[in-house]
Amino acid sequence: MVGGERRLSGQHVAVAVRGMTDVLDATVGSGSRWLTPLRGRHGPTGLLLAAPLVLLLLVVGYPMWVLLQQSVSGPLGWNIFLELLASDVTRAVLLRTLLTAALVTFVCLVLGYPYAYLLTVASPLLRAVLIVLVVLPFWTSFTIRTLAWVVLLQDQGMINNTLSTLGLPSLSLIRNVTGVVIGMAHVMLPFAVLPLYAAMRRIDRRLVDAAVACGASRRAAWRQVYLPLSLPGIVAASVLVFILSLGFFITPQLLGSPRNALLSQLIYMNVTQVGDNTTASALGVLLVAVTLLLLVALTVIVRILPGRTPKGAR
Amino acid sequence: MQMRTSIATAGLSIGSLALAACGSSASEDAITFMSGGGTYGDALNEVFLTPYSEESGVTVVEDPTMSYAKVRTQVDAGRVETDMIPAEGYWSVQQCGILLQPLDLEIVDLSGIKEELIQDECGAPLLTYSTAIYYNTETYGEDGPDTCEEFFDTTTFPGSRSVRSAAVPNPLIECALIADGVAPEELYPLDVERAFAKIETIEDDLLFWEAGSDSETQMATGEVDIIMAWNGRAYAGVSQQDASFAGGEGDSFLIYDALVVPVGVENPEVRMELVAFMMQAQRQAELTKVIPYSPAAAHAELSDLPADLEPFLPETNPAMVAGNHVQDQRWWAENADSVANTWQSQFGG
């Protein structure tokens, strides 16, 4: 229990965000809890979960079932998945989708970690401002934000024009992986900052001071005390950003080129240009399957991860 | 309390208004016309849909959320709400008899339409546009590359080349074959392998545009040197955004949008009446005044066009005619998936 960290700032935004982060905690923060939502010992919790679960089955489960049926409705049947995995194009695009998502996750962590730390040490007012800044993009349409990047990143855009005015060589920032990652990281940053902040604000910073008092260097104290304590936040942020990044469409479509096509674009091409809904559905199922596999793998890793803080840190 | 009641009443009346609106749009004689909206949708409204409503008394509801997938979903679900779409030629051919119903030729008279545009039994050609090659005059001066041969000649004309990113029906394939020495009249069936071998030779210089507006932007900012763009977009880029681009008189590839009616619509004959109305040559000519597309009718007389539009249309610029090839949508309909896959593995695989 860390008194100072729990003090309400009185700012509505901060309260709202705190609520959001708590929800994030509950869903992705602890690797072990979310897979066993309906354990009998939860009693009333199980009942409370029944309604959303029914809704989830209805609006997610059923469409997924339809999607699966549609993927195997073609002449190939279930073999369509083997066929897809045997195709160089699908494999390359799938791999690229995973790599791009990983790259976005990395960028979001590098940017989000210090930002989240800043949130925990800032005064309540500054914190509210910083949180507004990070949540602000949520209030603008996704497409408009991406188009804004086009204006900034294009060859004769604001960034390159500034560079050339300064006599610097211009950069290739659009219609390549760089553009896609910049655009996606911008959208995903709040999803990294909020879980990180949720985890960090529960860390008792006196532990770091204690480590220093016991003779650890600042750096060692940070590495051996603070970083491990913030690990649940890092995991939560990574999972959230990575999974969400796998399904991006608008950003790579506008900021990338066919050379950087992600799986969603392959699905789009099959639906709109080729009119092959079977393949499109199968690709969708494939994406979901890969995502679930990764989630399970991550859960297992998180569970066996040494030195993880117990959930009861608060 | 008083306040609350009045809000509730207001809510109710708005609700019933909305219900009434829904009721009328779902009534039997209303035609739902799905297009991409925007200036295209506005132009169709002004020239065809509004006059038709006034003349016939039939309500035409505009749905600006153009999506082929939506039509497929509606037909598969057996609840067709979209009555008519101006579709790309290849899609009309591809879906004729599957998602789309044959035209009722008792009602729709296609005798005035250019013969080469009638490529299936379901599509009534409405307008045409061409993908032509335009060059940056700041890079090449006044005598730049606008033939396929020049487009692929990176020695004489070094620089970036931008093409549409969608694979189907991308005339880059046809252009590569022409550059490789295939006679335009012997293009089909397209030798895709040979085309991609040729495309590989310029791959390092290749850029892509996604939406038509992107191609305009690329011309306006001058960030590309050569571009394969729709003639209407090139016109918009040059006349409205002062893009320093010229050309378009070498090779160009003509495609068309055709009116199609999905299977399973209510009262198909009422829909066919609107198709027939939109096939009138002079009415199609009116459209060109509003938006830079050419009529599909053979004898539509264009008049009162903006003067600066004339160089961009094959109807008003004789220099465009010789190199203007009609793209074979039947071939594209049949080979859409294989080209799309090869395209994907070439550029994104």
XYZ file of C-alpha atoms in Angstrom:
663
model
C 0.000 0.000 0.000
C 1.561 3.194 -1.107
C -0.404 6.107 0.220
C 1.013 8.871 -1.906
C 0.431 7.095 -5.134
C -3.222 6.508 -4.473
C -4.085 10.106 -3.709
C -6.737 11.343 -6.082
C -5.720 14.407 -7.977
C -9.251 15.641 -8.226
C -8.901 16.060 -11.948
C -11.716 14.339 -13.757
C -9.527 13.263 -16.589
C -7.081 11.646 -14.283
C -9.878 9.821 -12.540
C -11.304 8.630 -15.802
C -7.924 7.458 -16.991
C -7.304 5.755 -13.700
C -10.540 3.875 -14.249
C -9.374 2.898 -17.704
C -6.033 1.729 -16.451
C -7.716 -0.345 -13.771
C -9.803 -2.014 -16.445
C -6.658 -2.638 -18.449
C -5.080 -4.128 -15.364
C -7.989 -6.413 -14.817
C -8.001 -7.645 -18.373
C -4.391 -7.841 -19.415
C -2.348 -6.795 -16.410
C -2.102 -10.163 -14.825
C -1.361 -13.003 -17.096
C -2.948 -15.627 -14.919
C -6.206 -14.052 -13.936
C -7.804 -13.470 -17.312
C -7.762 -17.059 -18.424
C -9.764 -18.238 -15.458
C -12.569 -15.729 -15.264
C -15.273 -18.135 -14.221
C -13.726 -20.032 -11.380
C -16.329 -21.102 -8.843
C -14.559 -19.358 -5.984
C -15.348 -16.037 -7.587
C -19.029 -16.733 -6.982
C -20.761 -13.399 -7.633
C -17.969 -12.382 -10.039
C -18.929 -15.343 -12.193
C -22.510 -14.172 -12.280
C -21.440 -10.632 -13.123
C -19.323 -11.970 -15.946
C -22.148 -14.040 -17.380
C -23.854 -11.142 -19.147
C -20.750 -9.775 -20.935
C -19.730 -13.318 -21.731
C -23.033 -14.034 -23.444
C -22.710 -10.768 -25.336
C -19.149 -11.637 -26.288
C -20.188 -15.040 -27.570
C -22.931 -13.405 -29.559
C -20.996 -10.544 -31.156
C -17.522 -12.102 -31.335
C -17.942 -15.834 -31.055
C -20.736 -16.227 -33.566
C -19.160 -14.050 -36.305
C -15.891 -15.930 -35.806
C -17.792 -19.169 -36.281
C -19.355 -17.832 -39.485
C -15.924 -16.689 -40.656
C -14.507 -20.137 -40.026
C -17.369 -21.774 -41.883
C -16.875 -19.421 -44.790
C -13.146 -20.161 -44.967
C -13.702 -23.878 -45.365
C -16.666 -23.525 -47.725
C -14.482 -23.467 -50.831
C -13.416 -26.440 -52.955
C -10.276 -26.829 -50.833
C -12.156 -27.289 -47.564
C -9.879 -27.267 -44.536
C -6.867 -27.604 -46.807
C -7.174 -23.903 -47.577
C -5.164 -23.211 -44.431
C -2.370 -25.526 -45.567
C -2.528 -23.932 -48.992
C -2.254 -20.451 -47.479
C 0.625 -21.390 -45.234
C 2.403 -22.992 -48.170
C 2.118 -19.790 -50.214
C 5.161 -17.545 -50.228
C 2.989 -14.451 -50.370
C 0.919 -15.306 -47.306
C 3.965 -16.350 -45.325
C 5.864 -13.210 -46.246
C 2.908 -10.962 -45.445
C 2.192 -12.778 -42.181
C 5.809 -12.489 -41.123
C 5.843 -8.829 -42.086
C 2.648 -8.238 -40.113
C 4.230 -9.794 -37.019
C 7.494 -7.894 -37.478
C 5.742 -4.574 -38.022
C 3.622 -5.131 -34.920
C 6.766 -6.012 -32.958
C 8.535 -2.902 -34.217
C 5.565 -0.726 -33.271
C 5.486 -2.363 -29.829
C 9.181 -1.636 -29.360
C 8.824 2.010 -30.403
C 5.791 2.445 -28.137
C 7.656 0.971 -25.168
C 10.713 3.147 -25.724
C 8.545 6.256 -25.948
C 5.920 5.185 -23.456
C 8.109 3.985 -20.594
C 9.762 7.301 -19.712
C 6.488 9.087 -20.333
C 4.643 6.790 -17.944
C 7.396 7.239 -15.370
C 7.064 10.982 -15.724
C 3.347 10.603 -15.009
C 4.076 8.918 -11.682
C 6.443 11.632 -10.468
C 4.635 14.675 -11.854
C 2.481 16.984 -9.762
C -1.250 16.245 -10.020
C -1.785 19.195 -12.347
C 1.085 18.330 -14.656
C -0.012 14.705 -14.604
C -3.509 15.660 -15.708
C -2.037 17.712 -18.544
C 0.284 14.897 -19.609
C -2.557 12.391 -19.551
C -4.732 14.669 -21.631
C -1.869 14.978 -24.119
C -1.522 11.250 -24.473
C -5.263 10.606 -24.677
C -5.898 13.555 -26.989
C -5.340 11.571 -30.189
C -8.299 9.363 -29.207
C -10.574 12.297 -29.789
C -9.573 12.740 -33.421
C -10.697 10.475 -36.215
C -8.266 7.748 -37.018
C -8.247 8.526 -40.726
C -7.653 12.224 -40.162
C -4.670 11.509 -37.933
C -3.207 9.243 -40.589
C -3.789 11.821 -43.313
C -2.072 14.390 -41.114
C 0.971 12.150 -41.156
C 0.817 12.050 -44.946
C 1.051 15.846 -44.957
C 4.000 15.781 -42.591
C 5.909 12.835 -43.994
C 5.529 13.087 -47.755
C 8.547 13.851 -49.893
C 7.581 17.519 -50.213
C 5.960 17.513 -46.796
C 6.619 19.667 -43.796
C 9.477 17.597 -42.393
C 11.363 17.216 -45.640
C 10.821 20.848 -46.604
C 12.246 21.920 -43.266
C 15.215 19.613 -43.769
C 15.929 20.970 -47.229
C 15.620 24.563 -45.978
C 18.279 23.707 -43.433
C 20.387 22.207 -46.200
C 20.023 18.682 -44.858
C 19.408 15.648 -47.066
C 15.765 14.655 -47.333
C 14.431 11.490 -45.754
C 12.224 8.811 -47.218
C 9.468 8.780 -44.633
C 6.397 7.617 -46.487
C 5.348 4.631 -48.595
C 7.744 2.470 -46.632
C 8.050 0.709 -43.283
C 9.223 3.916 -41.585
C 5.988 5.685 -42.431
C 3.848 2.745 -41.361
C 5.635 2.385 -38.030
C 5.491 6.127 -37.279
C 1.766 6.240 -38.014
C 0.965 3.091 -36.080
C 3.117 3.989 -33.082
C 1.314 7.309 -32.846
C -2.044 5.562 -32.671
C -0.809 2.909 -30.275
C 1.112 5.087 -27.820
C -1.781 5.575 -25.362
C -2.210 1.807 -25.232
C 1.378 1.555 -24.029
C 1.428 4.545 -21.690
C -1.740 3.749 -19.771
C -0.928 0.172 -18.689
C 2.661 1.209 -17.938
C 1.409 4.046 -15.783
C -1.083 1.738 -14.080
C 1.741 -0.596 -13.096
C 4.252 2.111 -12.158
C 1.974 4.102 -9.913
C 1.712 1.031 -7.701
C 5.474 0.749 -7.287
C 6.740 1.948 -3.961
C 9.617 4.194 -5.003
C 11.031 4.045 -1.499
C 12.213 0.555 -2.445
C 14.607 2.140 -4.926
C 15.813 4.553 -2.258
C 16.257 1.608 0.088
C 18.372 -0.191 -2.478
C 20.528 2.900 -2.891
C 20.817 3.257 0.854
C 22.037 -0.323 0.999
C 24.834 0.534 -1.387
C 23.424 -0.072 -4.869
C 24.246 2.451 -7.527
C 21.281 4.442 -8.934
C 21.524 2.472 -12.135
C 21.680 -0.903 -10.397
C 18.789 0.049 -8.126
C 16.737 0.968 -11.118
C 17.658 -2.153 -13.035
C 17.255 -4.598 -10.180
C 14.337 -3.051 -8.312
C 12.292 -0.633 -10.392
C 12.460 -2.367 -13.737
C 11.374 -5.786 -12.445
C 8.566 -4.160 -10.489
C 7.346 -2.424 -13.633
C 7.539 -5.616 -15.659
C 3.818 -6.403 -15.404
C 3.151 -3.021 -16.991
C 5.652 -3.692 -19.758
C 4.044 -7.043 -20.462
C 0.540 -5.580 -20.430
C 1.546 -2.710 -22.712
C 3.398 -5.004 -25.097
C 0.558 -7.486 -25.376
C -2.001 -4.778 -25.922
C -0.006 -2.841 -28.499
C 1.225 -5.917 -30.315
C -2.167 -7.582 -30.629
C -3.921 -4.404 -31.716
C -1.169 -3.678 -34.235
C -1.728 -6.985 -35.986
C -5.032 -5.805 -37.416
C -4.065 -2.397 -38.762
C -5.429 -1.436 -42.147
C -5.858 2.295 -42.757
C -2.394 3.337 -41.611
C -0.381 0.895 -43.753
C -2.770 1.528 -46.631
C -2.113 5.280 -46.549
C 1.461 5.448 -45.292
C 2.852 2.254 -46.776
C 3.011 0.807 -50.263
C 2.074 -2.589 -51.654
C 5.626 -3.477 -50.721
C 4.725 -3.188 -47.034
C 1.286 -4.790 -47.276
C 0.057 -6.291 -44.027
C -2.358 -9.173 -43.624
C -5.369 -6.882 -43.376
C -4.494 -5.451 -46.779
C -4.254 -8.920 -48.260
C -7.739 -9.585 -46.877
C -8.975 -6.296 -48.332
C -7.524 -7.117 -51.728
C -9.227 -10.490 -51.732
C -12.586 -9.023 -50.773
C -12.638 -5.965 -52.997
C -10.557 -6.777 -56.044
C -10.583 -10.511 -56.392
C -13.999 -11.108 -54.840
C -12.659 -14.207 -53.091
C -14.396 -14.194 -49.710
C -13.250 -17.714 -48.916
C -9.581 -16.805 -49.000
C -10.284 -13.529 -47.222
C -12.110 -15.348 -44.424
C -9.361 -17.934 -44.150
C -6.765 -15.166 -43.852
C -8.882 -13.595 -41.113
C -9.080 -16.894 -39.247
C -5.344 -17.310 -39.690
C -4.713 -13.905 -38.144
C -6.956 -14.683 -35.186
C -5.321 -18.087 -34.737
C -1.817 -16.621 -34.786
C -2.904 -13.924 -32.341
C -4.386 -16.475 -29.937
C -1.287 -18.648 -30.175
C 0.901 -15.673 -29.333
C -1.360 -14.747 -26.434
C -1.164 -18.244 -24.987
C 2.602 -18.273 -25.461
C 2.903 -14.906 -23.734
C 0.715 -16.018 -20.875
C 2.904 -19.049 -20.341
C 6.051 -16.935 -20.474
C 4.624 -14.411 -18.028
C 3.684 -17.189 -15.618
C 7.124 -18.727 -15.527
C 8.921 -15.394 -15.636
C 11.222 -15.240 -12.609
C 11.068 -12.387 -10.156
C 7.617 -11.247 -11.106
C 5.919 -9.115 -8.525
C 2.894 -10.619 -6.894
C -0.335 -8.979 -7.917
C -0.900 -7.754 -4.399
C 1.744 -5.034 -4.737
C -0.917 -2.464 -4.102
C -40.213 17.929 -14.934
C -41.761 20.143 -17.553
C -38.367 20.273 -19.234
C -38.019 16.539 -19.156
C -41.406 15.974 -20.757
C -40.667 18.327 -23.594
C -37.325 16.672 -24.216
C -39.023 13.313 -24.267
C -41.625 14.622 -26.682
C -38.934 16.080 -28.894
C -37.102 12.757 -28.790
C -40.249 10.931 -29.737
C -41.031 13.201 -32.621
C -37.480 12.984 -33.938
C -37.747 9.227 -33.603
C -40.965 9.089 -35.533
C -39.520 11.389 -38.179
C -36.603 9.015 -38.550
C -39.007 6.122 -38.754
C -41.024 7.911 -41.395
C -37.851 8.567 -43.377
C -36.893 4.913 -43.163
C -40.387 3.941 -44.181
C -40.330 6.018 -47.322
C -36.867 4.887 -48.396
C -37.913 1.278 -48.029
C -41.133 1.789 -49.945
C -41.475 -0.069 -53.174
C -40.660 2.464 -55.819
C -37.639 4.102 -54.154
C -34.373 3.212 -55.865
C -31.217 2.974 -53.754
C -28.292 4.095 -55.839
C -24.891 3.247 -54.359
C -21.868 5.220 -55.502
C -18.656 6.418 -53.965
C -20.247 9.756 -53.095
C -18.056 12.847 -53.219
C -17.860 14.890 -56.391
C -18.677 11.780 -58.420
C -21.860 11.142 -56.468
C -22.819 14.818 -56.659
C -22.303 14.874 -60.424
C -24.429 11.771 -60.966
C -27.098 13.280 -58.749
C -27.164 16.550 -60.609
C -27.123 15.148 -64.121
C -29.111 11.931 -63.778
C -30.751 11.123 -60.471
C -32.471 14.386 -59.561
C -33.830 14.998 -63.095
C -35.047 11.402 -63.202
C -36.855 11.762 -59.893
C -38.523 14.923 -61.106
C -39.516 13.409 -64.406
C -40.737 10.021 -63.227
C -41.831 10.690 -59.670
C -39.663 7.779 -58.506
C -37.601 8.525 -55.421
C -33.910 7.837 -55.819
C -31.994 7.469 -52.548
C -28.262 7.996 -52.693
C -25.996 5.707 -50.719
C -22.423 7.024 -50.817
C -20.833 3.953 -49.218
C -19.728 2.176 -52.384
C -18.527 -1.325 -51.641
C -18.660 -4.413 -53.816
C -18.404 -6.561 -50.712
C -21.628 -5.016 -49.443
C -23.489 -6.122 -52.556
C -22.126 -9.621 -52.145
C -23.243 -9.727 -48.517
C -26.714 -8.501 -49.434
C -27.153 -11.055 -52.196
C -25.775 -13.872 -50.034
C -28.138 -12.912 -47.227
C -31.060 -12.716 -49.638
C -31.859 -9.128 -48.625
C -30.843 -6.844 -51.433
C -31.150 -3.172 -50.554
C -28.802 -1.741 -53.155
C -30.642 -1.347 -56.427
C -27.977 0.031 -58.688
C -24.254 0.761 -58.758
C -21.929 2.365 -61.258
C -19.362 -0.434 -61.131
C -15.962 -0.882 -62.736
C -16.240 -2.854 -65.952
C -14.251 -5.862 -64.760
C -16.526 -6.316 -61.761
C -19.630 -6.228 -63.902
C -18.173 -8.928 -66.146
C -16.935 -10.963 -63.196
C -20.243 -10.909 -61.327
C -22.646 -11.086 -64.258
C -25.108 -13.883 -63.533
C -23.678 -14.313 -60.014
C -24.372 -11.128 -58.084
C -25.723 -9.129 -60.998
C -28.698 -9.639 -63.252
C -28.662 -9.324 -67.031
C -29.979 -6.043 -68.399
C -33.557 -6.043 -69.626
C -32.851 -5.060 -73.214
C -36.563 -4.513 -73.835
C -36.245 -1.483 -71.580
C -32.575 -0.539 -71.831
C -31.435 0.540 -75.276
C -27.680 0.080 -75.686
C -27.619 0.800 -79.415
C -26.134 4.264 -78.858
C -23.298 3.021 -76.620
C -19.800 2.479 -78.019
C -19.667 -1.141 -79.053
C -16.252 -1.894 -77.592
C -17.547 -1.011 -74.126
C -20.305 -3.604 -74.059
C -18.329 -6.505 -72.656
C -21.030 -8.419 -70.777
C -24.810 -8.730 -70.456
C -25.144 -7.067 -67.075
C -23.331 -3.752 -67.401
C -24.742 -0.659 -69.079
C -21.677 1.522 -69.809
C -22.151 4.983 -68.327
C -18.854 6.774 -68.706
C -15.240 6.187 -69.617
C -11.915 7.358 -68.329
C -8.364 6.627 -69.273
C -5.176 5.832 -67.443
C -2.557 7.876 -69.235
C 1.106 8.667 -68.692
C 1.960 12.184 -67.524
C 5.392 13.596 -66.873
C 6.813 16.292 -64.650
C 7.761 19.237 -66.872
C 10.248 20.434 -64.280
C 12.153 17.181 -64.737
C 11.831 16.653 -68.459
C 10.892 20.015 -69.956
C 8.225 20.046 -72.630
C 9.089 16.769 -74.339
C 8.859 14.126 -71.639
C 7.868 10.471 -71.646
C 4.225 9.567 -72.227
C 4.374 6.305 -74.186
C 4.766 2.895 -72.592
C 8.121 2.466 -74.236
C 9.336 5.704 -72.669
C 7.739 4.810 -69.334
C 9.962 1.734 -69.182
C 13.038 3.490 -70.582
C 14.886 4.490 -67.448
C 18.058 5.264 -69.388
C 16.626 8.066 -71.505
C 14.170 9.145 -68.826
C 15.605 8.482 -65.376
C 13.257 9.291 -62.493
C 10.525 7.880 -60.316
C 7.395 6.330 -61.804
C 4.157 6.212 -59.882
C 1.331 3.776 -60.596
C -1.926 2.837 -58.905
C -1.379 0.400 -56.055
C -4.447 -1.733 -56.764
C -3.624 -4.765 -58.882
C -6.955 -5.112 -60.669
C -7.332 -3.884 -63.382
C -3.956 -2.173 -63.419
C -2.907 -1.212 -66.966
C 0.736 -1.306 -65.894
C 0.519 -4.923 -67.122
C -0.652 -3.915 -70.596
C 1.842 -1.075 -70.674
C 4.743 -3.390 -69.836
C 3.792 -5.687 -72.700
C 3.523 -2.822 -75.172
C 6.924 -1.580 -74.016
C 8.238 -5.099 -74.512
C 7.118 -5.039 -78.133
C 3.640 -6.601 -78.093
C 1.319 -4.935 -80.616
C -1.620 -3.231 -78.861
C -4.162 -5.222 -80.867
C -2.500 -8.493 -79.842
C -2.346 -7.784 -76.119
C -5.031 -10.236 -74.996
C -4.745 -12.738 -73.464
C -2.113 -10.897 -71.441
C 1.174 -12.669 -70.867
C 1.413 -11.837 -67.168
C 4.760 -13.506 -66.670
C 6.335 -11.533 -69.477
C 4.759 -8.339 -68.169
C 6.190 -8.811 -64.683
C 9.608 -9.620 -66.107
C 9.452 -6.231 -67.817
C 8.117 -4.504 -64.689
C 11.055 -5.876 -62.722
C 13.375 -3.772 -64.876
C 11.905 -0.556 -63.434
C 10.994 -1.845 -59.995
C 13.519 0.309 -58.163
C 11.938 3.440 -59.610
C 8.360 2.367 -58.954
C 6.142 4.240 -56.491
C 2.453 3.783 -55.832
C -0.617 5.895 -55.318
C -3.597 4.595 -53.408
C -6.644 6.783 -54.024
C -7.130 9.052 -57.036
C -6.591 12.043 -54.766
C -3.113 10.729 -53.878
C -2.155 10.800 -57.534
C -3.259 14.456 -57.657
C -1.164 15.234 -54.597
C 1.877 13.498 -56.056
C 1.577 15.626 -59.175
C 0.892 18.830 -57.265
C 3.876 18.417 -54.929
C 6.076 17.264 -57.799
C 7.397 14.359 -55.765
C 7.175 11.975 -58.727
C 8.655 12.357 -62.191
C 6.292 10.198 -64.232
C 2.838 9.019 -63.271
C 0.241 6.687 -64.705
C -2.893 8.484 -63.623
C -6.549 8.781 -64.543
C -7.010 11.588 -67.022
C -9.636 13.289 -64.824
C -7.207 13.371 -61.931
C -4.414 14.702 -64.104
C -6.775 17.467 -65.213
C -7.663 18.253 -61.600
C -3.996 18.245 -60.606
C -2.943 20.535 -63.435
C -5.899 22.910 -63.555
C -6.780 23.185 -59.882
C -3.544 22.437 -58.083
C -1.137 23.937 -60.624
C 0.794 20.704 -61.016
C 3.516 21.089 -63.623
C 2.612 17.934 -65.496
C 2.014 17.361 -69.191
C 1.721 14.443 -71.593
C -1.093 11.921 -71.782
C -0.871 11.760 -75.567
C 1.158 8.569 -75.853
C -0.309 5.290 -74.662
C -3.420 5.374 -72.529
C -5.854 2.699 -71.392
C -9.559 3.260 -71.489
C -11.858 1.750 -68.903
C -15.502 2.324 -68.121
C -17.994 2.356 -65.305
C -21.172 0.450 -66.053
C -24.539 0.593 -64.321
C -25.351 -2.771 -62.806
C -28.399 -4.100 -60.975
C -27.909 -6.877 -58.393
C -30.005 -10.021 -58.523
C -32.926 -10.075 -56.137
C -33.900 -6.379 -56.225
C -37.568 -5.552 -56.000
C -39.309 -4.502 -59.222
C -36.292 -4.867 -61.511
C -38.181 -3.230 -64.383
C -38.411 0.032 -62.385
C -34.618 -0.093 -61.936
C -34.110 -0.805 -65.625
C -36.094 2.336 -66.445
C -33.486 4.406 -64.617
C -30.688 2.552 -66.411
C -32.376 3.361 -69.706
C -32.685 7.012 -68.713
C -28.956 7.182 -68.001
C -28.058 5.687 -71.376
C -29.238 8.793 -73.272
C -26.302 10.164 -75.225
C -26.970 13.838 -74.582
C -27.500 13.342 -70.883
C -24.164 11.512 -70.668
C -22.602 14.462 -72.477
C -23.976 16.743 -69.757
C -21.993 14.808 -67.167
C -18.687 15.786 -68.773
C -19.471 19.439 -68.054
C -19.634 18.645 -64.358
C -16.908 16.041 -63.900
C -13.999 15.128 -66.210
C -15.272 11.768 -67.465
C -16.170 10.973 -71.050
C -19.568 9.674 -72.138
C -19.915 6.002 -73.021
C -22.392 6.868 -75.752
C -20.906 7.018 -79.237
C -22.652 10.152 -80.438
C -22.759 12.278 -77.348
C -21.915 15.824 -78.388
C -19.670 17.529 -75.925
C -20.106 21.261 -75.593
C -19.463 24.068 -73.132
C -16.569 22.210 -71.530
C -13.997 24.112 -69.525
C -11.327 25.042 -72.087
C -8.471 23.658 -70.032
C -10.202 20.247 -69.891
C -9.936 19.643 -73.632
C -6.347 18.331 -73.737
C -7.224 15.620 -71.221
C -10.089 13.871 -73.032
C -9.673 11.681 -76.127
C -12.988 13.138 -77.412
C -11.594 16.661 -77.513
C -7.888 15.964 -78.019
C -7.264 14.114 -81.313
C -3.642 13.504 -80.307
C -4.862 11.131 -77.580
C -6.876 8.907 -79.898
C -4.183 6.830 -81.616
C -2.641 5.550 -78.386
C -5.942 5.102 -76.522
C -6.402 1.335 -75.981
C -9.615 -0.148 -74.622
C -8.830 -2.427 -71.716
C -10.406 -5.860 -72.028
C -12.458 -6.275 -68.872
C -13.405 -9.836 -69.788
C -9.776 -10.885 -69.519
C -9.382 -8.987 -66.250
C -12.556 -10.464 -64.759
C -11.327 -13.944 -65.470
C -7.769 -13.405 -64.268
C -8.328 -11.021 -61.378
C -7.153 -13.432 -58.698
C -4.058 -14.682 -60.467
C -2.893 -11.151 -61.346
C -3.656 -9.966 -57.813
C -1.580 -12.807 -56.372
C 1.329 -12.287 -58.745
C 1.173 -8.545 -58.067
C 1.238 -9.180 -54.349
C 4.178 -11.570 -54.553
C 6.067 -9.211 -56.855
C 5.686 -6.134 -54.704
C 4.757 -7.385 -51.266
C 5.769 -11.031 -51.116
